[in-house]
Coordinates of C-alpha atoms in Angstrom, one line a residue:
M1 CA 96.6 78.9 109.6
R2 CA 98.3 82.0 111.1
V3 CA 101.3 83.8 109.9
G4 CA 103.5 86.0 112.2
I5 CA 105.8 88.4 110.3
L6 CA 106.4 91.1 112.9
G7 CA 109.5 89.4 114.4
P8 CA 111.0 86.0 113.7
L9 CA 108.8 84.3 111.1
D10 CA 106.2 82.2 112.9
V11 CA 103.8 80.1 110.9
T12 CA 101.3 77.7 112.4
A13 CA 98.9 75.4 110.5
E14 CA 96.5 72.8 111.9
G15 CA 98.1 73.1 115.3
R16 CA 101.7 72.5 114.1
S17 CA 104.6 74.8 113.5
V18 CA 105.6 75.3 109.8
N19 CA 109.4 75.7 109.2
A20 CA 109.8 77.8 106.0
G21 CA 113.6 77.3 105.7
G22 CA 115.7 79.3 103.3
P23 CA 115.6 83.1 102.7
R24 CA 113.9 82.7 99.3
L25 CA 111.1 80.6 100.7
R26 CA 110.6 83.0 103.6
A27 CA 110.5 86.0 101.2
L28 CA 107.9 84.3 99.1
L29 CA 105.7 83.4 102.1
I30 CA 106.0 86.9 103.6
R31 CA 105.2 88.6 100.3
L32 CA 102.1 86.5 99.8
A33 CA 101.0 86.9 103.4
L34 CA 101.2 90.7 103.2
D35 CA 98.5 90.5 100.5
A36 CA 96.5 87.7 102.1
G37 CA 93.4 87.0 100.2
R38 CA 94.6 88.8 97.1
T39 CA 96.3 87.6 94.0
V40 CA 99.9 88.7 93.6
P41 CA 101.2 88.7 90.0
A42 CA 104.0 86.3 89.4
A43 CA 106.3 89.1 88.1
A44 CA 105.9 91.0 91.4
L45 CA 106.7 87.9 93.4
A46 CA 109.8 87.2 91.3
D47 CA 111.0 90.8 91.8
E48 CA 110.6 90.4 95.6
V49 CA 112.3 87.0 95.8
W50 CA 115.2 87.9 93.5
P51 CA 115.6 91.7 93.9
D52 CA 119.0 91.6 92.2
D53 CA 120.2 89.1 89.7
G54 CA 118.0 86.0 89.8
P55 CA 118.0 82.8 87.8
V56 CA 117.8 83.0 84.0
D57 CA 114.4 81.4 83.9
R58 CA 112.7 83.1 86.8
V59 CA 109.2 81.8 85.8
N60 CA 110.3 78.1 86.3
A61 CA 112.3 79.0 89.4
L62 CA 109.3 80.7 90.9
Q63 CA 107.0 77.7 90.1
S64 CA 109.5 75.4 91.8
L65 CA 109.6 77.7 94.8
V66 CA 105.8 77.8 95.0
A67 CA 105.7 74.0 94.7
R68 CA 108.0 73.7 97.7
L69 CA 106.0 76.2 99.7
R70 CA 102.7 74.4 98.8
R71 CA 104.0 71.2 100.2
L72 CA 104.6 72.9 103.6
L73 CA 101.2 74.5 103.8
P74 CA 97.9 72.8 104.4
G75 CA 95.2 72.0 101.8
D76 CA 94.5 74.6 99.2
V77 CA 95.8 77.6 101.1
L78 CA 98.2 78.5 98.3
L79 CA 96.3 78.9 95.0
S80 CA 97.4 79.7 91.4
T81 CA 95.0 82.3 90.0
G82 CA 95.0 84.9 87.2
G83 CA 98.7 84.9 86.3
G84 CA 99.8 84.9 89.9
Y85 CA 99.4 83.3 93.3
R86 CA 97.1 83.9 96.3
L87 CA 97.4 82.9 99.9
D88 CA 93.8 82.0 100.7
L89 CA 93.8 83.6 104.2
S90 CA 91.9 86.4 105.8
A91 CA 93.8 89.5 106.8
D92 CA 93.2 88.7 110.5
A93 CA 95.3 85.6 110.1
V94 CA 98.5 87.7 109.4
D95 CA 99.8 89.9 112.2
A96 CA 101.3 92.5 109.8
C97 CA 97.8 93.0 108.2
R98 CA 96.2 93.3 111.7
F99 CA 98.9 95.8 112.6
E100 CA 98.3 97.9 109.5
G101 CA 94.6 97.9 110.1
L102 CA 94.9 98.9 113.8
A103 CA 97.6 101.5 113.0
G104 CA 95.2 103.1 110.5
E105 CA 92.3 102.9 113.0
G106 CA 94.4 104.6 115.7
R107 CA 95.5 107.4 113.3
R108 CA 91.9 108.1 112.3
A109 CA 90.8 108.2 116.0
L110 CA 93.6 110.7 116.7
K111 CA 92.6 112.8 113.7
D112 CA 88.9 112.7 114.9
G113 CA 89.9 114.1 118.3
E114 CA 89.7 110.8 120.2
P115 CA 93.2 110.4 121.7
E116 CA 92.1 107.9 124.4
V117 CA 90.7 105.6 121.7
A118 CA 93.8 106.1 119.6
L119 CA 96.1 105.3 122.5
R120 CA 94.3 102.1 123.3
V121 CA 94.3 100.9 119.6
L122 CA 97.9 101.9 119.0
D123 CA 99.1 100.1 122.1
E124 CA 97.4 97.0 120.7
A125 CA 98.9 97.5 117.3
L126 CA 102.5 98.0 118.6
G127 CA 102.1 95.1 120.9
L128 CA 101.9 92.8 117.9
W129 CA 105.6 93.4 117.3
R130 CA 107.8 90.6 118.7
G131 CA 111.1 91.9 117.5
E132 CA 112.9 92.7 114.2
L133 CA 111.7 91.2 110.9
T134 CA 113.2 87.9 110.0
D135 CA 116.1 87.4 107.7
G136 CA 114.8 86.9 104.2
A137 CA 112.0 89.4 104.5
P138 CA 111.7 91.3 101.1
D139 CA 113.3 94.7 101.2
T140 CA 110.1 96.5 100.1
A141 CA 108.1 94.7 102.8
R142 CA 110.8 95.6 105.4
R143 CA 110.8 99.3 104.5
R144 CA 107.0 99.4 104.4
L145 CA 106.5 97.8 107.8
D146 CA 109.3 99.8 109.4
E147 CA 107.7 103.0 108.2
L148 CA 104.3 101.9 109.4
R149 CA 105.8 101.0 112.8
L150 CA 107.5 104.3 113.1
G151 CA 104.4 106.2 112.1
A152 CA 102.4 104.3 114.7
Q153 CA 105.0 105.1 117.4
E154 CA 104.7 108.8 116.5
D155 CA 100.9 108.6 116.6
R156 CA 101.0 106.9 120.0
A157 CA 103.3 109.6 121.3
E158 CA 101.0 112.3 120.1
A159 CA 97.9 110.5 121.6
A160 CA 99.7 110.1 124.9
L161 CA 100.7 113.8 124.8
A162 CA 97.1 114.7 124.2
V163 CA 95.8 112.8 127.2
G164 CA 98.7 113.9 129.5
R165 CA 100.4 110.5 129.8
L166 CA 103.9 111.8 129.4
D167 CA 106.1 109.3 131.2
G168 CA 108.8 107.8 129.1
I169 CA 107.7 109.6 125.9
V170 CA 110.8 111.8 125.5
A171 CA 113.2 109.0 126.1
E172 CA 111.5 106.8 123.5
L173 CA 111.4 109.7 121.0
R174 CA 115.0 110.6 121.5
E175 CA 116.0 107.0 120.8
L176 CA 114.0 107.0 117.6
T177 CA 115.5 110.4 116.6
A178 CA 119.0 108.9 116.9
T179 CA 118.0 106.3 114.3
Y180 CA 116.0 108.7 112.1
P181 CA 117.7 112.1 112.5
F182 CA 115.8 113.8 109.6
R183 CA 112.4 112.7 110.8
E184 CA 111.1 116.1 111.8
R185 CA 107.8 114.9 113.3
L186 CA 109.9 113.1 116.1
R187 CA 111.5 116.4 116.9
V188 CA 108.2 118.2 116.9
L189 CA 106.8 115.7 119.4
I190 CA 109.9 116.0 121.6
V191 CA 109.7 119.8 121.7
R192 CA 105.9 119.7 122.4
T193 CA 106.3 117.1 125.1
L194 CA 109.1 118.9 126.9
T195 CA 107.0 122.1 126.8
A196 CA 104.0 120.3 128.2
E197 CA 106.2 119.0 131.1
G198 CA 107.3 122.5 131.8
R199 CA 110.8 121.9 130.6
Q200 CA 110.9 124.9 128.2
A201 CA 114.7 125.4 128.5
E202 CA 115.3 121.8 127.4
A203 CA 112.8 122.1 124.6
L204 CA 114.6 125.2 123.3
A205 CA 118.0 123.7 123.7
F206 CA 116.9 120.6 121.8
F207 CA 115.4 122.7 119.0
A208 CA 118.6 124.8 118.7
E209 CA 120.7 121.8 117.7
Y210 CA 118.5 121.1 114.6
P211 CA 118.7 124.1 112.3
E212 CA 122.5 124.0 112.1
F213 CA 122.5 120.2 111.6
L214 CA 119.9 120.5 108.9
A215 CA 121.7 123.3 107.1
D216 CA 125.0 121.4 107.2
E217 CA 123.5 118.1 106.0
V218 CA 120.9 119.2 103.3
G219 CA 120.9 122.9 103.1
A220 CA 117.3 123.2 104.4
D221 CA 115.4 125.0 107.1
P222 CA 113.1 123.4 109.7
G223 CA 109.5 122.9 108.6
P224 CA 106.5 124.9 109.8
E225 CA 105.3 122.4 112.4
L226 CA 108.6 122.4 114.2
L227 CA 108.8 126.2 114.0
E228 CA 105.3 126.4 115.6
A229 CA 106.4 124.0 118.4
H230 CA 109.5 126.2 118.9
Q231 CA 107.4 129.3 119.2
A232 CA 105.1 127.6 121.6
A233 CA 108.1 126.7 123.7
L234 CA 109.2 130.3 123.7
A235 CA 105.8 131.3 124.8
G236 CA 105.5 128.5 127.3
G237 CA 102.3 127.1 125.8
P238 CA 101.0 124.6 123.2
A239 CA 101.4 125.2 119.5
P240 CA 98.3 126.5 117.7
A241 CA 96.1 124.0 115.9
K242 CA 96.9 123.5 112.2
R243 CA 94.3 124.7 109.7
P244 CA 93.1 122.3 107.0
R245 CA 95.2 122.4 103.8
G246 CA 94.7 121.3 100.3
N247 CA 94.6 122.6 96.7
L248 CA 91.5 121.1 95.3
R249 CA 89.4 123.5 93.2
A250 CA 85.7 123.7 93.8
P251 CA 83.9 122.0 90.9
V252 CA 82.0 124.3 88.5
T253 CA 79.5 121.6 87.4
G254 CA 77.9 118.7 89.2
L255 CA 79.0 115.1 88.9
I256 CA 76.4 113.1 87.0
G257 CA 75.9 109.3 87.0
R258 CA 78.9 108.3 89.1
A259 CA 77.3 107.4 92.4
E260 CA 78.4 103.7 92.2
E261 CA 82.0 104.6 91.2
V262 CA 82.2 107.2 94.1
A263 CA 81.0 104.6 96.6
L264 CA 83.5 102.0 95.1
V265 CA 86.5 104.3 95.4
H266 CA 85.5 105.3 99.0
G267 CA 85.3 101.7 99.9
R268 CA 88.6 100.8 98.3
L269 CA 90.3 103.7 100.1
G270 CA 89.0 102.3 103.4
T271 CA 91.0 99.1 102.9
T272 CA 94.1 100.2 100.9
R273 CA 96.2 103.2 100.5
L274 CA 96.5 103.3 96.7
V275 CA 93.5 103.3 94.4
T276 CA 94.0 103.7 90.6
L277 CA 91.1 104.9 88.5
V278 CA 91.6 103.2 85.1
G279 CA 89.7 104.0 81.9
P280 CA 89.9 105.5 78.4
G281 CA 90.6 109.2 77.8
G282 CA 87.7 111.5 78.3
V283 CA 85.8 109.1 80.5
G284 CA 86.0 111.4 83.5
K285 CA 88.7 109.9 85.7
T286 CA 90.0 113.2 87.0
R287 CA 86.6 114.6 87.8
L288 CA 85.7 111.4 89.8
A289 CA 89.1 111.4 91.6
T290 CA 88.8 115.0 92.8
A291 CA 85.2 114.5 93.8
V292 CA 86.1 111.6 96.0
A293 CA 89.1 113.4 97.4
A294 CA 87.1 116.5 98.3
E295 CA 84.5 114.4 100.1
R296 CA 87.1 112.3 102.0
S297 CA 89.7 114.7 103.2
P298 CA 90.1 118.5 103.8
D299 CA 93.9 117.8 103.4
A300 CA 93.7 116.6 99.8
W301 CA 96.1 117.7 97.0
L302 CA 95.8 117.4 93.2
V303 CA 99.1 116.8 91.3
E304 CA 98.7 117.1 87.6
L305 CA 101.4 115.1 85.8
A306 CA 100.4 115.6 82.2
S307 CA 103.1 118.1 81.6
V308 CA 105.8 116.2 83.5
T309 CA 108.1 114.4 81.0
D310 CA 111.1 113.7 83.2
S311 CA 110.9 110.9 85.8
G312 CA 113.3 112.8 88.0
A313 CA 110.8 115.6 88.2
L314 CA 108.0 113.6 89.9
A315 CA 108.9 114.5 93.4
R316 CA 109.4 118.1 92.4
A317 CA 105.9 118.2 90.8
V318 CA 104.3 116.9 94.1
L319 CA 106.4 119.4 96.1
D320 CA 105.3 122.3 93.9
A321 CA 101.6 121.2 94.2
L322 CA 102.0 121.2 98.0
G323 CA 103.5 124.6 97.8
I324 CA 106.9 123.5 99.3
G325 CA 109.7 125.5 97.7
G326 CA 113.2 124.3 96.8
T327 CA 116.0 124.2 99.2
G328 CA 118.8 125.1 96.8
M329 CA 119.8 125.2 93.2
F330 CA 121.7 121.9 93.4
D331 CA 118.8 119.8 94.8
G332 CA 118.3 116.5 93.1
P333 CA 115.6 113.8 93.0
R334 CA 116.9 112.1 96.1
D335 CA 116.7 115.4 98.1
D336 CA 113.2 116.1 96.7
L337 CA 111.9 112.6 97.7
R338 CA 113.3 112.9 101.2
R339 CA 111.8 116.4 101.7
L340 CA 108.5 115.2 100.3
S341 CA 108.5 112.2 102.6
E342 CA 109.2 114.4 105.6
A343 CA 106.4 116.8 104.6
L344 CA 103.9 113.9 104.3
T345 CA 104.8 112.1 107.5
G346 CA 102.4 113.9 109.8
D347 CA 98.6 113.6 109.6
E348 CA 96.7 111.6 107.1
T349 CA 97.0 113.1 103.6
L350 CA 95.3 112.3 100.3
V351 CA 97.1 113.0 97.1
V352 CA 95.6 112.7 93.6
L353 CA 98.2 111.9 91.0
D354 CA 96.4 112.7 87.8
N355 CA 97.4 111.4 84.3
C356 CA 100.0 108.9 85.1
E357 CA 99.8 106.9 81.9
H358 CA 102.8 108.4 80.1
L359 CA 105.1 107.9 83.1
V360 CA 103.6 104.7 84.5
D361 CA 107.0 102.9 84.7
D362 CA 108.4 105.8 86.8
V363 CA 105.3 106.6 88.8
A364 CA 104.9 103.0 90.1
P365 CA 108.2 102.8 92.0
F366 CA 107.9 106.4 93.1
V367 CA 104.4 105.8 94.6
Q368 CA 105.5 102.5 96.2
E369 CA 108.5 104.3 97.9
L370 CA 106.4 107.2 99.0
L371 CA 103.7 105.0 100.5
G372 CA 106.3 103.0 102.3
R373 CA 107.9 106.1 103.8
C374 CA 104.6 107.8 104.7
P375 CA 102.1 105.6 106.6
G376 CA 99.5 108.3 106.8
L377 CA 99.5 108.9 103.0
R378 CA 96.7 107.7 100.6
V379 CA 97.0 108.1 96.9
I380 CA 94.3 108.2 94.2
A381 CA 96.0 107.8 90.8
T382 CA 94.3 108.3 87.4
S383 CA 95.8 106.4 84.4
R384 CA 94.8 104.5 81.3
E385 CA 96.5 101.4 82.7
P386 CA 97.2 100.1 86.3
L387 CA 100.4 101.1 88.0
G388 CA 101.1 97.5 89.1
V389 CA 102.2 98.4 92.7
L390 CA 101.9 96.2 95.8
G391 CA 98.6 96.8 97.4
E392 CA 97.1 98.7 94.5
A393 CA 93.3 98.6 94.2
I394 CA 92.0 99.1 90.7
C395 CA 88.7 100.9 90.0
P396 CA 87.6 100.8 86.3
V397 CA 85.8 103.9 85.2
P398 CA 83.4 102.9 82.4
P399 CA 81.5 105.2 79.9
L400 CA 78.2 106.6 81.3
P401 CA 75.1 104.4 81.0
M402 CA 72.6 105.8 78.5
E403 CA 70.3 107.3 81.1
F404 CA 73.1 109.4 82.6
A405 CA 74.8 110.2 79.3
V406 CA 71.5 111.8 78.1
R407 CA 71.2 113.6 81.4
L408 CA 74.8 115.0 81.1
F409 CA 74.3 116.0 77.5
G410 CA 71.0 117.8 78.4
D411 CA 72.6 119.6 81.4
R412 CA 75.6 120.8 79.3
A413 CA 73.5 121.7 76.3
A414 CA 71.2 123.9 78.5
A415 CA 74.3 125.6 79.8
A416 CA 75.5 126.3 76.2
R417 CA 72.2 127.3 74.8
P418 CA 69.7 128.7 77.5
G419 CA 66.3 127.3 76.9
F420 CA 67.4 123.9 75.6
V421 CA 65.3 121.1 77.2
L422 CA 65.0 117.4 76.5
T423 CA 61.6 116.6 75.1
A424 CA 59.9 113.6 73.7
G425 CA 60.6 115.0 70.2
N426 CA 64.4 115.4 70.6
A427 CA 65.1 112.5 73.0
P428 CA 65.6 109.8 70.3
L429 CA 68.1 112.1 68.5
V430 CA 69.9 112.8 71.7
E431 CA 70.0 109.1 72.7
D432 CA 71.4 108.2 69.3
L433 CA 74.0 111.0 69.6
C434 CA 75.0 109.8 73.1
R435 CA 75.3 106.2 71.8
R436 CA 77.5 107.2 68.9
L437 CA 79.7 109.2 71.3
D438 CA 80.2 106.0 73.4
G439 CA 78.8 107.7 76.5
L440 CA 82.1 109.5 77.1
P441 CA 81.6 112.5 79.3
L442 CA 84.2 114.6 77.5
A443 CA 82.8 113.8 74.1
L444 CA 79.3 114.7 75.3
E445 CA 80.5 118.0 76.7
L446 CA 82.4 118.8 73.5
A447 CA 79.3 118.1 71.5
A448 CA 76.8 119.9 73.8
A449 CA 79.0 123.0 73.7
R450 CA 78.5 123.2 69.9
L451 CA 74.7 123.7 70.4
R452 CA 75.5 127.3 71.0
S453 CA 76.0 127.7 67.2
L454 CA 74.5 124.6 65.7
P455 CA 71.0 123.1 65.7
L456 CA 70.7 119.6 67.2
T457 CA 69.9 118.0 63.9
D458 CA 73.0 119.5 62.2
L459 CA 75.2 118.5 65.2
A460 CA 74.0 114.9 64.9
A461 CA 74.6 114.9 61.1
R462 CA 78.2 116.1 61.7
L463 CA 79.1 113.2 64.1
D464 CA 80.9 111.3 61.3
A465 CA 83.7 113.8 61.9
R466 CA 83.4 113.3 65.7
L467 CA 87.2 113.2 66.2
D468 CA 87.5 116.8 65.1
L469 CA 84.4 118.0 66.8
P470 CA 85.7 121.1 68.8
A471 CA 84.1 122.6 71.8
Y472 CA 83.1 126.2 71.9
P473 CA 86.3 128.0 72.8
R474 CA 87.3 126.9 76.4
R475 CA 90.5 128.7 77.1
A476 CA 91.1 127.0 80.4
T477 CA 91.0 123.5 78.8
E478 CA 94.2 121.6 78.2
P479 CA 95.0 121.3 74.5
R480 CA 94.9 117.5 74.7
H481 CA 91.2 117.8 75.8
R482 CA 90.0 120.3 73.2
T483 CA 89.1 117.6 70.6
L484 CA 88.4 113.9 70.7
R485 CA 91.3 113.5 68.3
A486 CA 93.6 115.0 70.8
V487 CA 92.3 112.8 73.5
V488 CA 92.7 109.6 71.5
A489 CA 96.1 110.7 70.0
W490 CA 97.4 111.1 73.6
S491 CA 96.7 107.5 74.4
W492 CA 97.8 106.2 70.9
D493 CA 101.2 107.9 71.1
L494 CA 101.9 106.1 74.4
L495 CA 101.7 102.7 72.7
G496 CA 104.6 100.7 71.5
D497 CA 105.0 99.8 67.8
D498 CA 103.5 96.3 68.3
E499 CA 100.5 97.7 70.2
R500 CA 99.9 100.4 67.6
R501 CA 100.0 97.9 64.8
L502 CA 97.5 95.6 66.5
A503 CA 95.2 98.5 67.6
R504 CA 94.8 99.8 64.1
R505 CA 94.2 96.3 62.7
L506 CA 91.5 95.7 65.4
A507 CA 89.8 98.9 64.2
A508 CA 88.5 96.8 61.3
F509 CA 86.1 95.0 63.6
P510 CA 82.8 96.9 63.9
G511 CA 81.6 94.4 66.5
G512 CA 83.2 92.5 69.4
I513 CA 86.6 90.8 69.1
S514 CA 87.4 87.3 70.4
V515 CA 91.0 86.1 71.0
E516 CA 90.5 83.7 68.0
S517 CA 89.4 86.4 65.6
A518 CA 92.1 88.8 66.7
E519 CA 94.7 86.1 66.1
S520 CA 93.4 85.2 62.7
V521 CA 92.6 88.6 61.3
A522 CA 95.2 90.8 63.0
A523 CA 98.0 88.3 63.8
A524 CA 97.5 89.3 67.4
D525 CA 99.8 88.2 70.2
V526 CA 97.8 87.6 73.3
D527 CA 100.1 89.6 75.5
V528 CA 99.8 92.6 73.2
L529 CA 96.0 92.1 73.1
T530 CA 95.7 92.1 76.9
A531 CA 98.1 95.1 77.0
L532 CA 95.7 97.1 74.9
A533 CA 92.9 96.3 77.3
D534 CA 95.2 97.3 80.2
R535 CA 95.8 100.6 78.5
S536 CA 92.1 101.2 78.0
L537 CA 92.3 101.0 74.2
L538 CA 90.0 98.0 74.4
Q539 CA 87.1 97.2 76.7
F540 CA 86.9 93.6 78.0
D541 CA 83.7 92.2 79.3
G542 CA 85.1 88.9 80.6
E543 CA 84.6 87.1 77.2
R544 CA 85.2 89.5 74.4
Y545 CA 87.0 92.7 73.6
R546 CA 85.4 95.9 72.2
M547 CA 86.8 99.1 70.8
L548 CA 84.9 102.3 71.5
E549 CA 83.8 104.0 68.3
T550 CA 85.8 107.1 69.0
I551 CA 89.0 105.1 69.3
R552 CA 87.9 102.8 66.4
E553 CA 87.5 105.8 64.1
Y554 CA 91.0 107.0 64.9
G555 CA 92.4 103.5 64.4
L556 CA 90.7 103.2 61.0
E557 CA 92.5 106.4 60.0
Q558 CA 95.8 104.9 61.1
L559 CA 95.0 101.7 59.2
V560 CA 94.4 103.8 56.0
H561 CA 97.7 105.7 56.5
S562 CA 99.6 102.4 57.0
G563 CA 98.4 101.0 53.7
E564 CA 97.0 97.9 55.4
L565 CA 93.3 98.7 55.2
A566 CA 92.4 96.5 52.2
R567 CA 94.5 93.5 53.4
V568 CA 93.1 93.6 56.9
Q569 CA 89.5 94.0 55.7
A570 CA 90.0 91.0 53.3
A571 CA 91.4 88.9 56.2
H572 CA 88.4 90.0 58.3
A573 CA 85.9 88.9 55.6
A574 CA 87.8 85.6 55.0
Y575 CA 87.7 84.8 58.7
F576 CA 84.0 85.4 59.1
V577 CA 83.1 83.5 56.0
G578 CA 85.0 80.6 57.5
L579 CA 83.3 81.0 60.8
A580 CA 79.9 81.0 59.1
E581 CA 80.8 77.9 57.1
R582 CA 81.9 76.1 60.3
A583 CA 78.6 77.1 62.0
E584 CA 76.2 76.1 59.2
P585 CA 76.2 72.3 59.8
C586 CA 76.2 72.8 63.6
L587 CA 72.9 74.7 63.3
R588 CA 71.2 71.5 62.2
D589 CA 72.1 69.3 65.2
A590 CA 72.5 69.4 69.0
R591 CA 75.2 72.0 68.8
Q592 CA 72.7 74.6 67.6
L593 CA 72.2 76.7 70.7
P594 CA 75.9 77.7 71.4
W595 CA 76.4 78.4 67.7
L596 CA 73.3 80.6 67.5
A597 CA 74.7 82.6 70.4
R598 CA 78.1 82.9 68.8
L599 CA 76.8 84.0 65.5
A600 CA 74.5 86.5 67.2
A601 CA 77.4 88.0 69.0
E602 CA 79.3 88.4 65.7
R603 CA 76.3 90.0 63.8
D604 CA 78.0 93.3 63.2
N605 CA 81.2 91.6 62.0
L606 CA 79.3 89.3 59.7
F607 CA 77.5 92.2 58.1
A608 CA 80.8 94.1 57.7
A609 CA 82.3 91.1 55.9
L610 CA 79.2 91.1 53.6
R611 CA 79.6 94.8 52.9
F612 CA 83.3 94.4 52.1
A613 CA 82.5 91.6 49.6
R614 CA 79.9 93.8 47.9
Q615 CA 82.2 96.9 47.8
T616 CA 85.0 94.9 46.2
G617 CA 82.8 93.1 43.8
D618 CA 83.7 89.7 45.2
V619 CA 80.5 88.0 44.4
G620 CA 81.9 84.6 45.3
V621 CA 82.6 85.6 48.9
A622 CA 79.1 87.3 49.2
V623 CA 77.4 84.1 47.9
L624 CA 79.3 81.8 50.2
L625 CA 78.6 84.0 53.2
C626 CA 74.9 84.3 52.5
A627 CA 74.6 80.6 51.8
A628 CA 76.3 79.8 55.1
L629 CA 74.2 82.2 57.1
G630 CA 70.8 81.4 55.5
V631 CA 69.8 78.9 58.2
F632 CA 70.9 81.2 60.9
W633 CA 68.8 84.1 59.5
L634 CA 65.9 81.8 59.0
I635 CA 66.0 80.5 62.6
R636 CA 66.2 83.9 64.0
G637 CA 63.6 85.4 61.7
D638 CA 66.1 88.1 60.8
V639 CA 64.2 89.8 58.0
D640 CA 66.6 92.8 57.8
A641 CA 69.5 90.5 57.3
M642 CA 67.8 88.5 54.6
A643 CA 66.8 91.7 52.8
R644 CA 70.4 92.8 52.7

């Protein structure tokens, strides 16, 4: 099956033409085809199919539309997976995907100084267009593809200029300028091409029209590239080469234990233009993002959003990071976005949007719009939850494995206290400390910094108060990173009321959490439960959820403050007594193996229920639990459990 989007919609399957009649059906097919091979969430599909007012029950309406499309397509091409739908095709089967890949390849060749290769590839890419997009194409897809096409046309003109094939370039660029009068790169190319053809007077006359037009329309001045091209026209020669730009700071310390994640992010950036690093606070998302950005591009920019509270200030924050000043005191968000798009329209640029979680509902449409306008732009976002944007690739950033956690602690400890070394004598204590700090790089750095004034044994003894463990004064550190409490509180404060309520109740689980136990003990709504995982308050391994100890300690404090601690602990104990009683007869027959595995997974929770019964003096519950678990302990030879 092949899907042609770049022109009138053309779908062929098994040698026959498929007529996807109706604008809604065409919009659905185009949206799925643009992400061929990847699952598109149902909500995103509904937004594309019904961008304005849609049916009251959009879920059922979408299912009905999918069913109609499935009848038109062969076999199992259209699949329902993971809360969305996937068109089971390779990217090569969709002309728009092939175009995007070729356009990116051409741009990279141009950047690498291979204009002949770029020209050949871009000619192939632009040759895939058969006309204007069909009626019914989603607006976001239309804008995205139009921007990509315009960027490819600009790149082709630049490649042709570099190899001296100037015929027809100026006429084509002038036609595009009439449609996109604020697209400054088009004007740069026209001035440079006229200059290269020896038509300096025309180049200067063409430039002269623009400053007045720009001042009248938006109150701005021409950008530096156009001014350079103008100066070259005055001098009768080419504009000087641009120097690499960027604002990334050189790292003070090395990146430890992230080789796999670095390779993953590089790989994702090779196939998509938005990669979101997702993980809990303190796990090192910013450090990883900037390390990848520094390796990948000399033209990389870090935009720190932690202090941005107004959605209208997003574009301004990026402009400030890029060092692009304001155009006037009455500029608004629309002016900022337009100027930002123009600034990022040229060569490939990589922007790191750091700490998006508190503005995720605003960052998502902002990034989608910016990527659509700027074909050469790539974005690495860091957040505690995904942005949910078309084409987004998610890279989870987990805590460090024990080997690297110990290495990181030893490295930072030696920096804080010269002469500190890991030895066979202190290694077990360091490993225990790293385990109790969940392998979180920030937690390990905060703890290691205290070795300047505390012995290692005393530091380990104080970990019960890990949330308030401060670093040795680091005046350059943001306040929200100076204690673990500040890190967790930043994430906690971003939750809704239902999410906070469930998170503090789940803190009563010292072990893993199943959907069943969360529903029974914490009255969990599955949507809220998955939202906590999306926001990195819970870790999900494909079967069960787990709360990091640093987050769990904070959640227990909140549970105490809410007055719910005793009730939730009682519900926790009651559930696991019931689970043990259900398991006991199953351990004596053919159901033994799965129940052994289930009880083993709940070991920490079962012991917590037993401790609660003892602490509250509820001998009946303790007896019931021990009686139900006796066979389990006996089979496993769990001497420690039986001794308890």
